[in-house]
Each structure stands twice: as structure tokens, then as C-alpha cells.
């Protein structure tokens, strides 16, 4: 089984709210590494390298397209 890979990093939990909804709607499996830690202590984002979006290698292209679309419209990524 291939491990998930990091394709984006975010500094704050509020930045991933819309993205989670879109990924769920598209049925794309994902993991936000450090999400809960940063939610509890936002200043820890620098110490732990932020919230890392991890996806399966087969989904990288589709997720990158989603990120680009969100960035063009919402300026959150």
C-alpha cells in the first residue's frame, strides 16, 4: 500500500474548512496532519511545520486542481 504524500501546508485551521468540504464532496481520501494540535495551540504551527494536507499519490493531480481553483477564488491556499 502506498503511503499518502504531503501536497500542501497551511498555518491555521480556518484555512482548511472549505477544502475539507470540497474533498469530502469529491470522495477524495485525505489526512490533515497536525490539525488538532494546531487547533488547540495556534502558535504551535511554526514549531510543527503547519497543518499538512496528505493525499494518495493517485489523487495528487485532482487535489492540486482543487487547490488551484480555491486559491483563485478564495485566496486561502
Coordinates of N, CA and C in Angstrom, one line a residue:
X1 N 0.8 -1.2 0.0 CA 0.0 0.0 0.0 C 0.9 1.2 0.0
X2 N 0.6 2.1 -0.9 CA 1.3 3.4 -1.0 C 0.9 4.4 0.1
X3 N 1.9 5.0 0.7 CA 1.6 6.0 1.7 C 1.1 7.3 1.1
X4 N 0.3 8.0 1.9 CA -0.1 9.3 1.5 C 1.1 10.3 1.5
X5 N 1.0 11.3 0.6 CA 2.1 12.2 0.5 C 1.6 13.6 0.8
X6 N 2.4 14.5 1.3 CA 2.0 15.9 1.6 C 2.1 16.7 0.3
X7 N 1.0 17.4 0.0 CA 1.0 18.3 -1.2 C 0.7 19.7 -0.9
X8 N 0.4 20.1 0.4 CA 0.1 21.5 0.7 C 0.3 21.6 2.3
X9 N 0.6 22.8 2.7 CA 0.8 23.1 4.1 C 0.0 24.4 4.4
X10 N -0.7 24.4 5.5 CA -1.5 25.5 6.0 C -1.1 25.9 7.4
X11 N -1.3 27.2 7.7 CA -0.8 27.7 9.0 C -1.9 27.6 10.1
X12 N -3.2 27.7 9.7 CA -4.3 27.8 10.6 C -5.4 26.9 10.2
X13 N -6.2 26.5 11.2 CA -7.3 25.5 11.0 C -8.4 26.1 10.1
X14 N -8.6 27.4 10.2 CA -9.7 28.0 9.4 C -9.4 28.0 7.9
X15 N -8.1 27.8 7.6 CA -7.8 27.8 6.2 C -8.2 26.5 5.5
X16 N -8.5 25.4 6.3 CA -8.8 24.2 5.6 C -10.3 23.8 5.7
X17 N -11.1 24.7 6.2 CA -12.5 24.4 6.4 C -13.2 24.1 5.1
X18 N -13.1 25.0 4.1 CA -13.7 24.9 2.8 C -13.1 23.7 2.1
X19 N -11.8 23.6 2.1 CA -11.1 22.5 1.4 C -11.6 21.1 1.9
X20 N -11.8 20.9 3.2 CA -12.3 19.7 3.7 C -13.7 19.4 3.1
X21 N -14.5 20.3 3.0 CA -15.9 20.2 2.4 C -15.8 19.7 1.0
X22 N -14.9 20.4 0.2 CA -14.7 20.0 -1.2 C -14.2 18.6 -1.4
X23 N -13.2 18.3 -0.6 CA -12.6 16.9 -0.7 C -13.6 15.9 -0.3
X24 N -14.4 16.1 0.7 CA -15.4 15.2 1.1 C -16.5 15.0 0.0
X25 N -16.9 16.1 -0.6 CA -17.9 16.1 -1.7 C -17.3 15.3 -2.9
X26 N -16.1 15.4 -3.2 CA -15.4 14.7 -4.3 C -15.1 13.2 -4.0
X27 N -15.2 12.9 -2.7 CA -14.9 11.5 -2.3 C -13.4 11.2 -2.3
X28 N -12.6 12.2 -2.1 CA -11.1 12.0 -2.1 C -10.7 11.8 -0.7
X29 N -10.0 10.6 -0.4 CA -9.5 10.4 0.9 C -8.3 11.3 1.2
X30 N -8.3 11.9 2.4 CA -7.2 12.8 2.8 C -6.9 12.7 4.3
X31 N -5.9 13.4 4.7 CA -5.5 13.5 6.1 C -4.9 14.8 6.3
X32 N -5.3 15.5 7.3 CA -4.6 16.8 7.7 C -3.8 16.5 8.9
X33 N -2.5 16.4 8.7 CA -1.5 16.1 9.8 C -1.3 17.3 10.7
X34 N -1.4 17.2 12.0 CA -1.3 18.3 13.0 C -2.5 19.2 13.1
X35 N -3.6 18.8 12.5 CA -4.8 19.6 12.6 C -5.3 19.9 14.0
X36 N -5.4 18.8 14.8 CA -5.9 19.0 16.2 C -4.9 19.7 17.0
X37 N -3.6 19.5 16.8 CA -2.6 20.1 17.6 C -2.6 21.6 17.4
X38 N -2.7 22.0 16.1 CA -2.7 23.5 15.8 C -4.0 24.1 16.2
X39 N -5.1 23.3 16.2 CA -6.4 23.9 16.7 C -6.4 24.2 18.2
X40 N -5.7 23.4 18.9 CA -5.5 23.6 20.4 C -4.5 24.8 20.7
X41 N -3.4 24.8 19.9 CA -2.4 25.8 20.1 C -1.9 26.4 18.8
X42 N -2.6 27.4 18.3 CA -2.3 28.0 17.0 C -0.8 28.4 16.9
X43 N -0.2 28.8 18.0 CA 1.2 29.2 17.9 C 2.2 28.1 17.6
X44 N 1.7 26.8 17.8 CA 2.5 25.7 17.5 C 2.7 25.4 16.0
X45 N 1.9 26.1 15.2 CA 2.0 25.9 13.8 C 3.5 26.1 13.3
X46 N 4.2 27.0 13.8 CA 5.6 27.2 13.4 C 6.5 26.1 13.9
X47 N 6.3 25.6 15.1 CA 7.1 24.6 15.7 C 6.9 23.2 15.0
X48 N 5.7 23.0 14.5 CA 5.4 21.7 13.9 C 5.3 21.7 12.4
X49 N 5.6 22.8 11.8 CA 5.6 22.9 10.3 C 4.2 23.0 9.7
X50 N 3.2 23.5 10.5 CA 1.9 23.7 10.0 C 1.0 22.5 9.8
X51 N -0.1 22.7 9.2 CA -1.1 21.6 9.0 C -0.8 21.1 7.6
X52 N -0.4 19.8 7.5 CA 0.0 19.2 6.2 C -1.2 18.4 5.6
X53 N -1.6 18.8 4.4 CA -2.6 18.0 3.6 C -1.9 16.8 3.0
X54 N -2.3 15.6 3.3 CA -1.8 14.4 2.7 C -2.9 13.7 2.0
X55 N -2.5 13.3 0.7 CA -3.4 12.5 -0.1 C -2.7 11.4 -0.8
X56 N -3.5 10.4 -1.3 CA -2.9 9.3 -2.0 C -2.3 9.8 -3.3
X57 N -1.2 9.2 -3.7 CA -0.5 9.7 -4.9 C -1.4 9.7 -6.2
X58 N -2.3 8.8 -6.3 CA -3.3 8.8 -7.4 C -4.2 10.0 -7.5
X59 N -4.3 10.7 -6.3 CA -5.3 11.8 -6.3 C -4.5 13.2 -6.3
X60 N -3.2 13.2 -6.4 CA -2.5 14.4 -6.4 C -2.9 15.4 -7.4
X61 N -3.1 15.0 -8.7 CA -3.4 15.9 -9.7 C -4.8 16.5 -9.5
X62 N -5.8 15.7 -9.1 CA -7.1 16.2 -8.9 C -7.1 17.2 -7.7
X63 N -6.4 16.9 -6.6 CA -6.4 17.7 -5.5 C -5.7 19.0 -5.8
X64 N -4.6 18.9 -6.5 CA -3.9 20.2 -6.9 C -4.8 21.1 -7.7
X65 N -5.6 20.5 -8.6 CA -6.6 21.3 -9.4 C -7.6 22.0 -8.4
X66 N -8.1 21.3 -7.4 CA -9.0 21.8 -6.5 C -8.3 23.0 -5.7
X67 N -7.1 22.8 -5.3 CA -6.3 23.8 -4.5 C -6.2 25.0 -5.4
X68 N -5.8 24.8 -6.7 CA -5.7 26.0 -7.6 C -7.0 26.7 -7.7
X69 N -8.1 26.0 -7.9 CA -9.4 26.6 -8.0 C -9.7 27.4 -6.8
X70 N -9.5 26.9 -5.6 CA -9.9 27.6 -4.4 C -9.0 28.8 -4.2
X71 N -7.7 28.7 -4.6 CA -6.8 29.8 -4.4 C -7.2 30.9 -5.3
X72 N -7.6 30.6 -6.5 CA -8.0 31.7 -7.5 C -9.3 32.4 -7.0
X73 N -10.2 31.7 -6.3 CA -11.5 32.3 -5.9 C -11.5 32.8 -4.5
X74 N -10.8 32.1 -3.6 CA -10.9 32.4 -2.2 C -9.7 33.0 -1.6
X75 N -8.5 32.8 -2.2 CA -7.2 33.3 -1.7 C -6.9 32.8 -0.3
X76 N -7.2 31.5 -0.1 CA -6.9 30.9 1.2 C -5.7 29.9 1.2
X77 N -5.3 29.5 0.0 CA -4.2 28.5 0.0 C -3.0 29.1 -0.5

